PDB file of C-alpha atoms in Angstrom:
ATOM      1  CA  MET A 982       0.000   0.000   0.000  1.00 49.00           C
ATOM      2  CA  ASP A 983       1.413   3.362  -1.024  1.00 51.00           C
ATOM      3  CA  LEU A 984       0.812   5.664   1.990  1.00 52.00           C
ATOM      4  CA  SER A 985       1.829   8.688  -0.080  1.00 56.00           C
ATOM      5  CA  ASP A 986      -1.081   8.192  -2.496  1.00 67.00           C
ATOM      6  CA  PRO A 987      -3.197  11.388  -2.194  1.00 65.00           C
ATOM      7  CA  THR A 988      -6.356   9.487  -3.171  1.00 76.00           C
ATOM      8  CA  MET A 989      -6.214   7.312  -0.045  1.00 89.00           C
ATOM      9  CA  GLN A 990      -8.793   7.912   2.660  1.00 95.00           C
ATOM     10  CA  ARG A 991      -7.591   8.916   6.112  1.00 97.00           C
ATOM     11  CA  ILE A 992      -9.494   7.033   8.802  1.00 98.00           C
ATOM     12  CA  GLY A 993      -9.038   7.797  12.486  1.00 98.00           C
ATOM     13  CA  VAL A 994      -9.501   5.264  15.278  1.00 98.00           C
ATOM     14  CA  TYR A 995      -9.941   6.298  18.908  1.00 98.00           C
ATOM     15  CA  GLY A 996     -10.639   3.619  21.484  1.00 96.00           C
ATOM     16  CA  GLY A 997     -11.170   3.762  25.220  1.00 94.00           C
ATOM     17  CA  ALA A 998     -13.552   3.003  28.045  1.00 93.00           C
ATOM     18  CA  PHE A 999     -15.229   6.448  27.767  1.00 96.00           C
ATOM     19  CA  ASP A1000     -16.417   5.964  31.334  1.00 96.00           C
ATOM     20  CA  PRO A1001     -17.568   8.693  30.984  1.00 97.00           C
ATOM     21  CA  PRO A1002     -16.569  10.540  27.795  1.00 97.00           C
ATOM     22  CA  HIS A1003     -15.517  14.087  28.672  1.00 97.00           C
ATOM     23  CA  ASN A1004     -14.659  17.376  27.020  1.00 96.00           C
ATOM     24  CA  THR A1005     -11.001  16.466  26.595  1.00 93.00           C
ATOM     25  CA  HIS A1006     -11.979  13.409  24.555  1.00 96.00           C
ATOM     26  CA  VAL A1007     -14.048  15.620  22.279  1.00 96.00           C
ATOM     27  CA  ASP A1008     -11.301  18.232  21.993  1.00 94.00           C
ATOM     28  CA  LEU A1009      -8.708  15.582  21.071  1.00 94.00           C
ATOM     29  CA  VAL A1010     -10.968  14.196  18.360  1.00 96.00           C
ATOM     30  CA  ARG A1011     -11.594  17.655  16.908  1.00 96.00           C
ATOM     31  CA  ALA A1012      -7.853  18.380  16.921  1.00 95.00           C
ATOM     32  CA  ALA A1013      -7.035  15.043  15.283  1.00 96.00           C
ATOM     33  CA  MET A1014      -9.681  15.545  12.604  1.00 97.00           C
ATOM     34  CA  ALA A1015      -8.200  18.955  11.777  1.00 96.00           C
ATOM     35  CA  GLN A1016      -4.490  18.150  11.992  1.00 95.00           C
ATOM     36  CA  TRP A1017      -4.568  14.980   9.912  1.00 95.00           C
ATOM     37  CA  ARG A1018      -7.503  16.006   7.715  1.00 96.00           C
ATOM     38  CA  LEU A1019      -9.313  12.772   8.512  1.00 98.00           C
ATOM     39  CA  ASP A1020     -12.197  11.731   6.295  1.00 97.00           C
ATOM     40  CA  ARG A1021     -13.805   9.829   9.146  1.00 98.00           C
ATOM     41  CA  LEU A1022     -12.978   8.898  12.726  1.00 98.00           C
ATOM     42  CA  HIS A1023     -14.305   5.827  14.525  1.00 98.00           C
ATOM     43  CA  VAL A1024     -14.771   6.156  18.301  1.00 98.00           C
ATOM     44  CA  LEU A1025     -14.660   2.639  19.766  1.00 97.00           C
ATOM     45  CA  PRO A1026     -15.894   2.202  23.358  1.00 96.00           C
ATOM     46  CA  THR A1027     -14.083  -0.788  24.843  1.00 93.00           C
ATOM     47  CA  GLY A1028     -15.969  -4.018  25.337  1.00 86.00           C
ATOM     48  CA  GLN A1029     -14.247  -6.436  27.714  1.00 72.00           C
ATOM     49  CA  PRO A1030     -10.829  -4.863  28.382  1.00 65.00           C
ATOM     50  CA  TRP A1031      -8.147  -7.544  28.642  1.00 59.00           C
ATOM     51  CA  HIS A1032      -5.715  -5.349  30.613  1.00 58.00           C
ATOM     52  CA  ARG A1033      -8.024  -3.905  33.282  1.00 57.00           C
ATOM     53  CA  PRO A1034      -8.920  -5.958  36.378  1.00 55.00           C
ATOM     54  CA  GLN A1035     -11.840  -3.630  37.179  1.00 62.00           C
ATOM     55  CA  GLN A1036     -14.683  -3.774  34.712  1.00 67.00           C
ATOM     56  CA  PRO A1037     -16.036  -0.448  33.420  1.00 82.00           C
ATOM     57  CA  THR A1038     -19.618   0.772  33.620  1.00 93.00           C
ATOM     58  CA  ASP A1039     -22.136  -1.257  31.636  1.00 93.00           C
ATOM     59  CA  ALA A1040     -21.370  -1.018  27.917  1.00 93.00           C
ATOM     60  CA  VAL A1041     -24.873   0.182  27.029  1.00 94.00           C
ATOM     61  CA  HIS A1042     -24.415   3.315  29.153  1.00 97.00           C
ATOM     62  CA  ARG A1043     -20.931   4.020  27.821  1.00 97.00           C
ATOM     63  CA  LEU A1044     -22.074   3.586  24.229  1.00 97.00           C
ATOM     64  CA  VAL A1045     -24.988   6.006  24.651  1.00 98.00           C
ATOM     65  CA  MET A1046     -22.784   8.555  26.435  1.00 98.00           C
ATOM     66  CA  ALA A1047     -20.217   8.364  23.633  1.00 98.00           C
ATOM     67  CA  GLU A1048     -22.945   8.945  21.058  1.00 98.00           C
ATOM     68  CA  LEU A1049     -24.144  11.974  23.027  1.00 98.00           C
ATOM     69  CA  ALA A1050     -20.607  13.346  23.461  1.00 98.00           C
ATOM     70  CA  PHE A1051     -19.584  13.125  19.814  1.00 98.00           C
ATOM     71  CA  GLU A1052     -22.900  13.716  18.039  1.00 97.00           C
ATOM     72  CA  SER A1053     -21.958  17.280  17.090  1.00 93.00           C
ATOM     73  CA  VAL A1054     -18.530  16.410  15.651  1.00 97.00           C
ATOM     74  CA  LYS A1055     -18.792  16.067  11.888  1.00 96.00           C
ATOM     75  CA  GLY A1056     -17.206  12.936  10.466  1.00 98.00           C
ATOM     76  CA  VAL A1057     -17.185  10.980  13.742  1.00 98.00           C
ATOM     77  CA  ALA A1058     -18.903   7.610  14.037  1.00 98.00           C
ATOM     78  CA  VAL A1059     -19.366   5.893  17.402  1.00 98.00           C
ATOM     79  CA  ASP A1060     -18.567   2.277  16.614  1.00 98.00           C
ATOM     80  CA  ALA A1061     -19.973  -0.545  18.777  1.00 97.00           C
ATOM     81  CA  ARG A1062     -17.881  -3.381  17.320  1.00 96.00           C
ATOM     82  CA  GLU A1063     -15.755  -3.909  20.443  1.00 95.00           C
ATOM     83  CA  ILE A1064     -18.816  -3.977  22.683  1.00 94.00           C
ATOM     84  CA  GLU A1065     -20.543  -6.439  20.365  1.00 94.00           C
ATOM     85  CA  ARG A1066     -17.470  -8.687  20.151  1.00 90.00           C
ATOM     86  CA  THR A1067     -17.448 -11.618  22.576  1.00 86.00           C
ATOM     87  CA  GLY A1068     -14.410 -12.244  24.740  1.00 82.00           C
ATOM     88  CA  PRO A1069     -11.483  -9.879  25.383  1.00 83.00           C
ATOM     89  CA  SER A1070     -11.359  -6.729  23.271  1.00 83.00           C
ATOM     90  CA  TYR A1071      -8.145  -6.258  21.262  1.00 92.00           C
ATOM     91  CA  THR A1072      -7.281  -3.121  19.318  1.00 95.00           C
ATOM     92  CA  VAL A1073      -5.488  -5.094  16.613  1.00 97.00           C
ATOM     93  CA  ASP A1074      -8.702  -6.986  15.781  1.00 96.00           C
ATOM     94  CA  SER A1075     -10.608  -3.726  15.323  1.00 97.00           C
ATOM     95  CA  LEU A1076      -7.868  -2.334  13.086  1.00 98.00           C
ATOM     96  CA  ARG A1077      -7.941  -5.443  10.909  1.00 98.00           C
ATOM     97  CA  GLU A1078     -11.708  -5.198  10.553  1.00 97.00           C
ATOM     98  CA  LEU A1079     -11.540  -1.507   9.705  1.00 98.00           C
ATOM     99  CA  GLN A1080      -8.817  -2.102   7.123  1.00 97.00           C
ATOM    100  CA  ILE A1081     -11.093  -4.623   5.426  1.00 97.00           C
ATOM    101  CA  GLY A1082     -13.926  -2.100   5.519  1.00 97.00           C
ATOM    102  CA  TYR A1083     -11.662   0.635   4.138  1.00 97.00           C
ATOM    103  CA  PRO A1084      -9.310  -1.226   1.783  1.00 95.00           C
ATOM    104  CA  ARG A1085      -7.838   1.997   0.385  1.00 93.00           C
ATOM    105  CA  ALA A1086      -7.409   3.840   3.650  1.00 96.00           C
ATOM    106  CA  ARG A1087      -4.575   4.881   5.888  1.00 95.00           C
ATOM    107  CA  LEU A1088      -5.539   4.180   9.494  1.00 98.00           C
ATOM    108  CA  HIS A1089      -4.568   6.664  12.231  1.00 98.00           C
ATOM    109  CA  LEU A1090      -4.709   5.287  15.788  1.00 98.00           C
ATOM    110  CA  LEU A1091      -5.124   8.098  18.323  1.00 97.00           C
ATOM    111  CA  ILE A1092      -3.542   7.236  21.688  1.00 94.00           C
ATOM    112  CA  GLY A1093      -2.067   9.047  24.678  1.00 89.00           C
ATOM    113  CA  SER A1094       1.669   9.187  25.267  1.00 83.00           C
ATOM    114  CA  ASP A1095       1.254   6.960  28.341  1.00 84.00           C
ATOM    115  CA  GLN A1096      -0.427   4.344  26.145  1.00 89.00           C
ATOM    116  CA  ALA A1097       2.310   4.702  23.535  1.00 89.00           C
ATOM    117  CA  ARG A1098       4.948   3.900  26.136  1.00 87.00           C
ATOM    118  CA  ALA A1099       3.017   0.806  27.208  1.00 90.00           C
ATOM    119  CA  LEU A1100       2.202  -0.348  23.674  1.00 93.00           C
ATOM    120  CA  THR A1101       4.672  -3.254  23.691  1.00 93.00           C
ATOM    121  CA  SER A1102       2.515  -4.835  26.425  1.00 93.00           C
ATOM    122  CA  TRP A1103      -0.559  -4.777  24.187  1.00 94.00           C
ATOM    123  CA  HIS A1104      -1.763  -7.884  22.379  1.00 94.00           C
ATOM    124  CA  ASP A1105       0.070  -8.169  19.019  1.00 97.00           C
ATOM    125  CA  TRP A1106       1.497  -4.660  19.173  1.00 96.00           C
ATOM    126  CA  GLN A1107       3.566  -5.414  16.062  1.00 96.00           C
ATOM    127  CA  GLY A1108       0.308  -5.957  14.184  1.00 97.00           C
ATOM    128  CA  ILE A1109      -0.979  -2.614  15.464  1.00 98.00           C
ATOM    129  CA  VAL A1110       2.014  -0.624  14.188  1.00 96.00           C
ATOM    130  CA  ALA A1111       1.891  -2.493  10.878  1.00 97.00           C
ATOM    131  CA  LEU A1112      -1.748  -1.501  10.373  1.00 97.00           C
ATOM    132  CA  ALA A1113      -1.875   2.078  11.623  1.00 98.00           C
ATOM    133  CA  THR A1114       0.077   5.273  12.078  1.00 97.00           C
ATOM    134  CA  LEU A1115       0.332   6.034  15.794  1.00 95.00           C
ATOM    135  CA  CYS A1116      -1.022   9.503  16.507  1.00 94.00           C
ATOM    136  CA  VAL A1117       0.233  10.350  19.972  1.00 90.00           C
ATOM    137  CA  ALA A1118      -1.427  12.993  22.172  1.00 87.00           C
ATOM    138  CA  ALA A1119       0.522  14.378  25.120  1.00 72.00           C
ATOM    139  CA  ARG A1120      -0.839  14.007  28.648  1.00 62.00           C
ATOM    140  CA  VAL A1121      -0.079  16.229  31.601  1.00 53.00           C
ATOM    141  CA  ASP A1122       1.539  13.322  33.461  1.00 50.00           C
ATOM    142  CA  ALA A1123       3.817  12.353  30.586  1.00 46.00           C
ATOM    143  CA  ALA A1124       7.464  12.015  31.645  1.00 50.00           C
ATOM    144  CA  ALA A1125       8.757  13.589  28.448  1.00 49.00           C
ATOM    145  CA  PRO A1126       7.901  16.981  26.901  1.00 50.00           C
ATOM    146  CA  GLN A1127       5.111  17.160  24.358  1.00 47.00           C
ATOM    147  CA  GLY A1128       6.255  15.866  20.995  1.00 44.00           C
ATOM    148  CA  GLU A1129       9.259  14.044  22.430  1.00 48.00           C
ATOM    149  CA  LEU A1130       9.257  10.402  23.485  1.00 47.00           C
ATOM    150  CA  PRO A1131      12.928   9.420  23.640  1.00 43.00           C
ATOM    151  CA  ASP A1132      12.197   6.161  25.420  1.00 57.00           C
ATOM    152  CA  LEU A1133       9.611   5.003  22.870  1.00 68.00           C
ATOM    153  CA  ALA A1134      11.083   1.958  21.119  1.00 76.00           C
ATOM    154  CA  LEU A1135       8.595   0.618  18.589  1.00 86.00           C
ATOM    155  CA  PRO A1136      10.418  -0.853  15.588  1.00 88.00           C
ATOM    156  CA  GLY A1137       8.517  -0.344  12.364  1.00 89.00           C
ATOM    157  CA  ALA A1138       6.097   2.181  13.834  1.00 92.00           C
ATOM    158  CA  GLN A1139       5.075   5.389  12.083  1.00 93.00           C
ATOM    159  CA  ILE A1140       4.567   7.991  14.803  1.00 91.00           C
ATOM    160  CA  GLU A1141       3.063  11.460  14.589  1.00 91.00           C
ATOM    161  CA  PHE A1142       2.262  13.870  17.421  1.00 87.00           C
ATOM    162  CA  LEU A1143      -0.963  15.734  18.055  1.00 89.00           C
ATOM    163  CA  HIS A1144      -0.298  19.442  18.413  1.00 81.00           C
ATOM    164  CA  THR A1145      -2.516  20.259  21.355  1.00 78.00           C
ATOM    165  CA  PRO A1146      -1.742  21.330  24.940  1.00 73.00           C
ATOM    166  CA  PRO A1147      -1.520  18.474  27.467  1.00 69.00           C
ATOM    167  CA  VAL A1148      -4.503  18.291  29.804  1.00 71.00           C
ATOM    168  CA  ALA A1149      -5.263  16.958  33.266  1.00 71.00           C
ATOM    169  CA  THR A1150      -8.918  15.845  32.950  1.00 85.00           C
ATOM    170  CA  SER A1151      -9.518  12.168  33.614  1.00 91.00           C
ATOM    171  CA  ALA A1152     -12.593   9.961  33.737  1.00 94.00           C
ATOM    172  CA  THR A1153     -11.503   8.729  37.176  1.00 94.00           C
ATOM    173  CA  ASP A1154     -11.603  12.282  38.542  1.00 95.00           C
ATOM    174  CA  ILE A1155     -15.060  12.810  37.056  1.00 97.00           C
ATOM    175  CA  ARG A1156     -16.419   9.599  38.614  1.00 96.00           C
ATOM    176  CA  GLN A1157     -14.999  10.621  41.981  1.00 95.00           C
ATOM    177  CA  ARG A1158     -16.526  14.095  41.718  1.00 96.00           C
ATOM    178  CA  VAL A1159     -19.964  12.606  41.013  1.00 97.00           C
ATOM    179  CA  ALA A1160     -19.607  10.232  43.975  1.00 96.00           C
ATOM    180  CA  ALA A1161     -18.652  13.199  46.168  1.00 96.00           C
ATOM    181  CA  GLY A1162     -21.659  15.223  45.005  1.00 96.00           C
ATOM    182  CA  LEU A1163     -19.530  17.751  43.112  1.00 97.00           C
ATOM    183  CA  GLY A1164     -20.444  19.349  39.801  1.00 96.00           C
ATOM    184  CA  ILE A1165     -19.089  18.085  36.474  1.00 97.00           C
ATOM    185  CA  ALA A1166     -20.849  20.470  34.067  1.00 96.00           C
ATOM    186  CA  HIS A1167     -17.523  22.079  33.148  1.00 95.00           C
ATOM    187  CA  LEU A1168     -15.896  18.709  32.420  1.00 97.00           C
ATOM    188  CA  VAL A1169     -18.348  16.804  30.212  1.00 98.00           C
ATOM    189  CA  PRO A1170     -20.732  17.738  27.369  1.00 98.00           C
ATOM    190  CA  PRO A1171     -24.142  18.874  28.698  1.00 98.00           C
ATOM    191  CA  ALA A1172     -25.967  15.830  27.275  1.00 98.00           C
ATOM    192  CA  VAL A1173     -23.522  13.501  29.032  1.00 98.00           C
ATOM    193  CA  ALA A1174     -23.969  15.322  32.356  1.00 98.00           C
ATOM    194  CA  ARG A1175     -27.754  14.959  32.029  1.00 98.00           C
ATOM    195  CA  TYR A1176     -27.446  11.253  31.179  1.00 98.00           C
ATOM    196  CA  ILE A1177     -25.224  10.583  34.201  1.00 98.00           C
ATOM    197  CA  ASP A1178     -27.723  12.352  36.453  1.00 97.00           C
ATOM    198  CA  GLN A1179     -30.791  10.679  34.938  1.00 97.00           C
ATOM    199  CA  HIS A1180     -29.294   7.189  35.276  1.00 97.00           C
ATOM    200  CA  ASN A1181     -27.649   7.721  38.661  1.00 96.00           C
ATOM    201  CA  LEU A1182     -24.238   6.702  37.384  1.00 97.00           C
ATOM    202  CA  TYR A1183     -21.037   6.917  39.450  1.00 97.00           C
ATOM    203  CA  ARG A1184     -22.805   7.506  42.777  1.00 93.00           C
ATOM    204  CA  THR A1185     -20.313   5.135  44.393  1.00 86.00           C
ATOM    205  CA  ALA A1186     -16.626   6.044  44.162  1.00 68.00           C
ATOM    206  CA  ARG A1187     -14.313   3.741  42.183  1.00 64.00           C
TER     207      ARG A1187
END
């Protein structure tokens, strides 16, 4: 596949628990769409995460919240394939399926710099870097400056950096704020805040 071919589609892939999706998620997607001129971006809420001992909130809630969070972002599709897949959810499987669905596309996998550093622990990470360009977004807790990952050793990987300020918002903080009775209106899209309240999510800290 000739990645320099200007006729190729650019397809973004952004996975995560989205428990809940928050404003930073939306901002990262908007920035990625603009910087890499993506034709489409698939947001993939995780199904059964293989690497997390604690299971996330029920997939139905996370899927609906993701749809609410990203509904106003043109070109974004919330993709339920990992939730619908039985057994552990692996990123490489989703990339393979998307490549089949977009045979003339260049896949861009949007991940945080902390995830990039841990990528060699992921299932078939070599398959991931063979299928997609890694689009790395800086996080406020990253050990290296934005745009620099000197300790990132991923042979064969194509790596690009998202030009956006690092941020501190995390889903864990949001869940803890809800459990403590604190407001989250400034941290999540309004429709997501209403959904959390209507369905009494995150009332217990975790």
